[in-house]
Coordinates of C-alpha atoms and ligand atoms in Angstrom, one line a residue:
M1 CA 0.0 0.0 0.0
D2 CA 1.3 3.4 -0.9
L3 CA 1.1 5.4 2.3
G4 CA 1.4 8.7 0.4
L5 CA 4.4 9.9 2.5
K6 CA 6.8 10.6 -0.5
G7 CA 8.4 14.0 -0.3
R8 CA 7.2 14.7 3.3
T9 CA 9.5 15.7 6.1
A10 CA 9.6 13.9 9.4
L11 CA 11.3 14.6 12.7
V12 CA 12.0 11.7 15.0
T13 CA 13.2 12.2 18.6
G14 CA 15.2 9.3 20.0
G15 CA 16.0 8.2 16.4
A16 CA 19.6 7.1 17.0
A17 CA 18.7 3.7 18.2
G18 CA 16.1 1.1 19.0
I19 CA 12.4 1.8 18.2
G20 CA 13.2 5.4 17.1
A21 CA 15.8 4.2 14.6
A22 CA 13.3 1.7 13.2
I23 CA 10.6 4.4 12.9
A24 CA 13.1 6.8 11.2
L25 CA 14.1 4.0 8.7
E26 CA 10.5 3.0 8.0
L27 CA 9.5 6.6 7.2
A28 CA 12.5 7.0 5.0
R29 CA 11.6 3.8 3.1
E30 CA 8.1 5.4 2.6
G31 CA 9.9 8.4 1.0
C32 CA 10.1 10.9 3.9
D33 CA 13.1 13.1 4.5
V34 CA 14.0 12.4 8.1
A35 CA 15.6 14.5 10.8
I36 CA 16.8 12.6 13.8
V37 CA 17.0 14.4 17.2
D38 CA 18.9 12.5 19.8
V39 CA 21.3 13.2 22.7
R40 CA 23.8 10.6 21.5
R41 CA 25.8 10.6 18.3
D42 CA 27.6 7.3 18.5
E43 CA 28.1 4.4 16.1
K44 CA 24.5 3.3 16.4
A45 CA 23.4 6.9 15.6
E46 CA 25.7 6.9 12.5
A47 CA 24.3 3.6 11.4
S48 CA 20.8 4.8 11.7
L49 CA 21.6 8.0 9.7
A50 CA 23.4 5.9 7.0
A51 CA 20.4 3.5 6.7
I52 CA 18.1 6.5 6.2
A53 CA 20.4 8.1 3.6
A54 CA 20.6 4.7 1.8
A55 CA 16.8 4.8 1.4
G56 CA 17.5 7.7 -1.0
V57 CA 16.0 10.5 1.1
R58 CA 17.6 13.4 3.0
A59 CA 18.8 12.5 6.4
T60 CA 20.0 15.0 9.1
F61 CA 21.1 14.6 12.7
H62 CA 20.5 17.2 15.4
T63 CA 22.3 16.5 18.7
A64 CA 19.9 17.7 21.4
D65 CA 18.6 16.8 24.8
V66 CA 14.8 16.8 24.5
R67 CA 14.6 18.3 28.0
D68 CA 16.0 21.6 26.6
F69 CA 12.8 23.5 25.9
S70 CA 14.2 26.4 23.9
L71 CA 16.5 24.1 21.9
A72 CA 13.4 22.1 21.0
E73 CA 11.8 25.2 19.5
R74 CA 15.0 26.1 17.6
T75 CA 15.5 22.6 16.3
V76 CA 12.0 22.1 15.1
R77 CA 12.1 25.5 13.3
E78 CA 15.5 24.7 11.8
V79 CA 14.3 21.4 10.4
A80 CA 11.1 23.0 9.0
A81 CA 13.0 25.9 7.5
A82 CA 15.6 23.7 5.8
A83 CA 12.9 21.4 4.3
G84 CA 10.3 24.2 3.7
R85 CA 7.8 22.0 5.6
L86 CA 7.3 19.7 8.6
D87 CA 4.7 17.0 8.1
V88 CA 5.4 14.4 10.8
L89 CA 6.6 14.5 14.4
V90 CA 7.4 11.2 16.2
C91 CA 8.4 11.6 19.9
C92 CA 10.3 8.4 20.8
A93 CA 13.1 9.6 23.0
G94 CA 12.7 7.9 26.4
V95 CA 14.5 6.6 29.4
T96 CA 13.7 4.3 32.4
D97 CA 15.2 4.6 35.9
D98 CA 13.3 2.0 38.0
A99 CA 12.9 1.8 41.7
L100 CA 10.1 0.9 44.1
S101 CA 8.1 4.0 44.8
W102 CA 9.2 4.3 48.5
K103 CA 12.9 4.1 47.4
M104 CA 12.6 6.3 44.3
T105 CA 14.6 9.5 44.6
E106 CA 13.5 13.0 43.5
A107 CA 16.3 12.9 40.9
Q108 CA 15.0 9.6 39.4
W109 CA 11.5 11.0 39.3
D110 CA 12.5 14.3 37.7
R111 CA 14.8 12.8 35.0
V112 CA 12.2 10.3 33.7
L113 CA 9.4 12.8 33.8
D114 CA 11.5 15.4 32.2
V115 CA 12.8 13.3 29.3
N116 CA 9.7 11.3 28.6
L117 CA 6.9 13.8 29.2
K118 CA 8.4 17.3 29.2
G119 CA 10.6 16.4 26.2
C120 CA 7.5 15.2 24.4
F121 CA 5.6 18.3 25.2
A122 CA 8.5 20.6 24.1
Y123 CA 8.6 19.0 20.6
C124 CA 4.8 18.7 20.3
R125 CA 4.4 22.3 21.3
A126 CA 6.9 23.6 18.7
A127 CA 5.9 21.3 15.9
G128 CA 2.2 21.6 16.6
A129 CA 2.4 25.4 16.2
L130 CA 3.9 25.0 12.7
M131 CA 1.5 22.3 11.7
K132 CA -1.5 24.4 12.9
D133 CA -0.4 27.2 10.6
A134 CA 0.2 24.8 7.7
R135 CA -3.3 23.2 8.5
A136 CA -1.8 19.7 8.2
G137 CA 0.4 17.4 10.2
R138 CA 0.8 14.1 11.9
I139 CA 2.1 13.6 15.5
V140 CA 2.7 10.2 16.9
N141 CA 4.0 9.8 20.5
I142 CA 5.5 6.6 21.7
A143 CA 4.2 5.7 25.2
S144 CA 4.0 2.2 26.7
I145 CA 1.4 -0.2 27.9
N146 CA 2.9 0.5 31.4
G147 CA 1.5 4.0 31.1
L148 CA -2.0 2.3 30.8
R149 CA -1.8 -0.5 33.3
G150 CA 0.9 0.7 35.8
K151 CA 4.0 -1.3 36.4
F152 CA 5.7 -2.6 39.6
G153 CA 8.9 -0.5 40.1
Q154 CA 8.1 2.1 37.5
A155 CA 6.1 4.9 39.2
N156 CA 8.1 7.5 37.3
Y157 CA 8.0 5.8 33.9
A158 CA 4.4 4.7 34.1
A159 CA 3.3 8.2 35.2
S160 CA 5.4 9.8 32.3
K161 CA 3.8 7.4 29.7
G162 CA 0.3 7.9 31.1
G163 CA 1.0 11.6 30.9
M164 CA 1.9 11.3 27.3
V165 CA -1.4 9.7 26.6
A166 CA -3.3 12.5 28.3
L167 CA -1.1 15.1 26.5
S168 CA -1.7 13.5 23.1
K169 CA -5.5 13.4 23.6
T170 CA -5.5 17.0 24.6
L171 CA -3.4 18.0 21.5
A172 CA -5.7 15.9 19.3
R173 CA -8.6 18.0 20.6
E174 CA -6.8 21.3 20.2
L175 CA -5.3 20.7 16.8
G176 CA -8.0 18.6 15.1
K177 CA -9.8 21.5 13.5
F178 CA -6.4 22.5 11.9
G179 CA -6.1 19.1 10.1
V180 CA -3.4 17.8 12.5
T181 CA -3.8 14.3 14.0
V182 CA -2.2 13.2 17.2
N183 CA -2.0 9.6 18.2
V184 CA -0.1 7.3 20.6
V185 CA 1.6 4.0 20.0
A186 CA 1.9 2.0 23.2
P187 CA 4.3 -0.9 22.8
G188 CA 4.6 -3.8 25.2
M189 CA 8.1 -5.0 25.7
V190 CA 10.3 -4.6 22.6
R191 CA 13.7 -6.1 21.9
T192 CA 16.0 -3.1 22.3
E193 CA 18.8 -1.8 24.5
M194 CA 16.1 -0.6 27.0
A195 CA 14.8 -4.2 27.4
A196 CA 18.3 -5.8 27.2
V197 CA 19.2 -4.5 30.7
L198 CA 16.3 -6.3 32.3
P199 CA 16.9 -9.6 34.2
P200 CA 16.0 -12.7 32.1
E201 CA 13.1 -13.6 34.3
V202 CA 11.4 -10.2 33.7
I203 CA 11.8 -10.8 29.9
E204 CA 10.4 -14.3 30.2
K205 CA 7.4 -13.0 32.2
A206 CA 6.7 -10.5 29.5
V207 CA 6.8 -13.2 26.8
D208 CA 4.4 -15.3 28.9
E209 CA 2.0 -12.3 29.2
T210 CA 1.6 -12.0 25.4
T211 CA -0.9 -14.0 23.6
L212 CA 1.4 -14.3 20.5
G213 CA 4.2 -15.9 22.6
R214 CA 6.9 -13.4 21.6
L215 CA 8.2 -9.9 22.1
A216 CA 7.9 -7.2 19.5
E217 CA 10.8 -6.2 17.3
P218 CA 11.3 -2.4 16.7
R219 CA 9.9 -2.7 13.2
D220 CA 6.6 -4.0 14.5
C221 CA 6.1 -0.5 16.1
A222 CA 7.5 1.3 13.1
A223 CA 5.0 -0.2 10.7
V224 CA 2.1 1.1 12.9
V225 CA 3.6 4.5 13.3
A226 CA 4.1 4.8 9.5
F227 CA 0.4 3.9 9.0
L228 CA -0.7 6.6 11.6
C229 CA 1.4 9.2 9.7
S230 CA -0.2 8.3 6.3
D231 CA -3.1 9.6 4.4
A232 CA -4.8 6.3 5.0
A233 CA -5.1 7.2 8.7
R234 CA -6.4 10.8 8.1
H235 CA -9.6 10.1 10.2
V236 CA -7.8 8.6 13.1
T237 CA -6.9 10.9 16.0
G238 CA -6.6 10.9 19.8
Q239 CA -6.1 7.1 19.7
V240 CA -3.8 4.8 21.6
V241 CA -2.7 1.8 19.5
Q242 CA -1.1 -1.0 21.6
V243 CA 1.6 -2.9 19.8
D244 CA 2.1 -5.5 22.4
G245 CA 1.3 -9.0 21.0
G246 CA -1.6 -9.1 23.5
Q247 CA 0.6 -8.4 26.5
Y248 CA -2.0 -6.1 28.1
L249 CA -5.4 -7.3 27.2
Ligands
NAD301 N1 11.9 -1.3 24.6 C1 10.8 -1.4 25.2 O1 10.5 -2.5 25.7 C2 9.7 -0.3 25.2 C3 8.4 -0.6 25.5 C4 7.5 0.4 25.5 C5 7.8 1.6 25.2 N2 9.1 1.9 24.9 C6 9.4 3.3 24.5 O2 9.9 3.4 23.2 C7 10.8 4.5 23.1 C8 12.1 4.0 22.6 O3 12.7 3.0 23.4 P1 13.8 2.0 23.0 O4 13.5 0.7 23.6 O5 14.1 2.1 21.5 O6 15.0 2.7 23.8 P2 16.5 2.9 23.4 O7 17.2 3.2 24.7 O8 17.1 1.9 22.6 O9 16.4 4.3 22.6 C9 16.0 5.5 23.2 C10 16.6 6.6 22.4 O10 16.2 7.8 23.1 C11 17.4 8.7 23.2 N3 17.3 9.6 24.3 C12 17.3 9.2 25.6 N4 17.2 10.3 26.4 C13 17.2 11.4 25.5 C14 17.2 12.8 25.7 N5 17.2 13.3 26.9 N6 17.2 13.6 24.6 C15 17.2 13.0 23.4 N7 17.3 11.7 23.2 C16 17.3 10.9 24.2 C17 18.5 7.7 23.4 O11 19.8 8.2 23.1 C18 18.2 6.6 22.4 O12 18.7 6.8 21.2 C19 11.0 5.1 24.6 O13 10.2 6.2 24.7 C20 10.5 3.9 25.4 O14 9.9 4.4 26.6 C21 10.1 1.0 24.8

């Protein structure tokens, strides 16, 4: 199916690795020029950038911490100015810093909320303003099923991801009449660096929770994001799409 994304411009936060890199590549394969925003520019980031460029589209990298509010505004404007447009924003940058709630420090709480929720708001705010003026746009925010169901040891992370859902629904209401859709993809556990640090028994438990008997690969999330960014999804907004193999039914 042609998703109608050829010639569009997408900005993907957290696109250096994992799910974000898979999303950036999928959008590139659909013909989008892609700007990656990420705090790390290591070998994985270079590989992600090279894969996008190999798809025959324009690939740019912007080193930025998504917590930096004014840098978010500048980066979004820079990407849009260079391309002459900004059609798609995917907020995928995220971190975990787990602890039981009674042991969690203020610093752990603040870091996870700041990266996951404030960072998402910073980019949505800046991109949403441009899309509103252009009267078109697609925003997809990557939350988690743990933001819907809660998760033992993840008070900060679950709150940040639940906050992203509420933020996205609010933006969908505010931006709808300007032709901008805002949706959420909520993955279950996905095979990335974020999951690789977990003890084997936690990963086994997650596999057991799924009805499909396996964890997602990053590309499973990317395919759904690409659909939500497409013309085919023009009437879908304010929705949370779980990509979790039935992990949270
Ligand atoms: N892996 C999973 O099981 C899983 C499940 C559900 C949701 N998610 C969500 O998917 C997203 C991607 O996760 P992943 O598994 O690919 O993780 P990952 O650690 O492989 O990639 C996350 C990316 O975000 C970037 N990043 C982190 N902090 C940043 C900051 N302050 N500013 C800019 N960039 C920053 C990292 O450098 C990295 O490139 C996250 O939002 C995560 O919460 C992951």
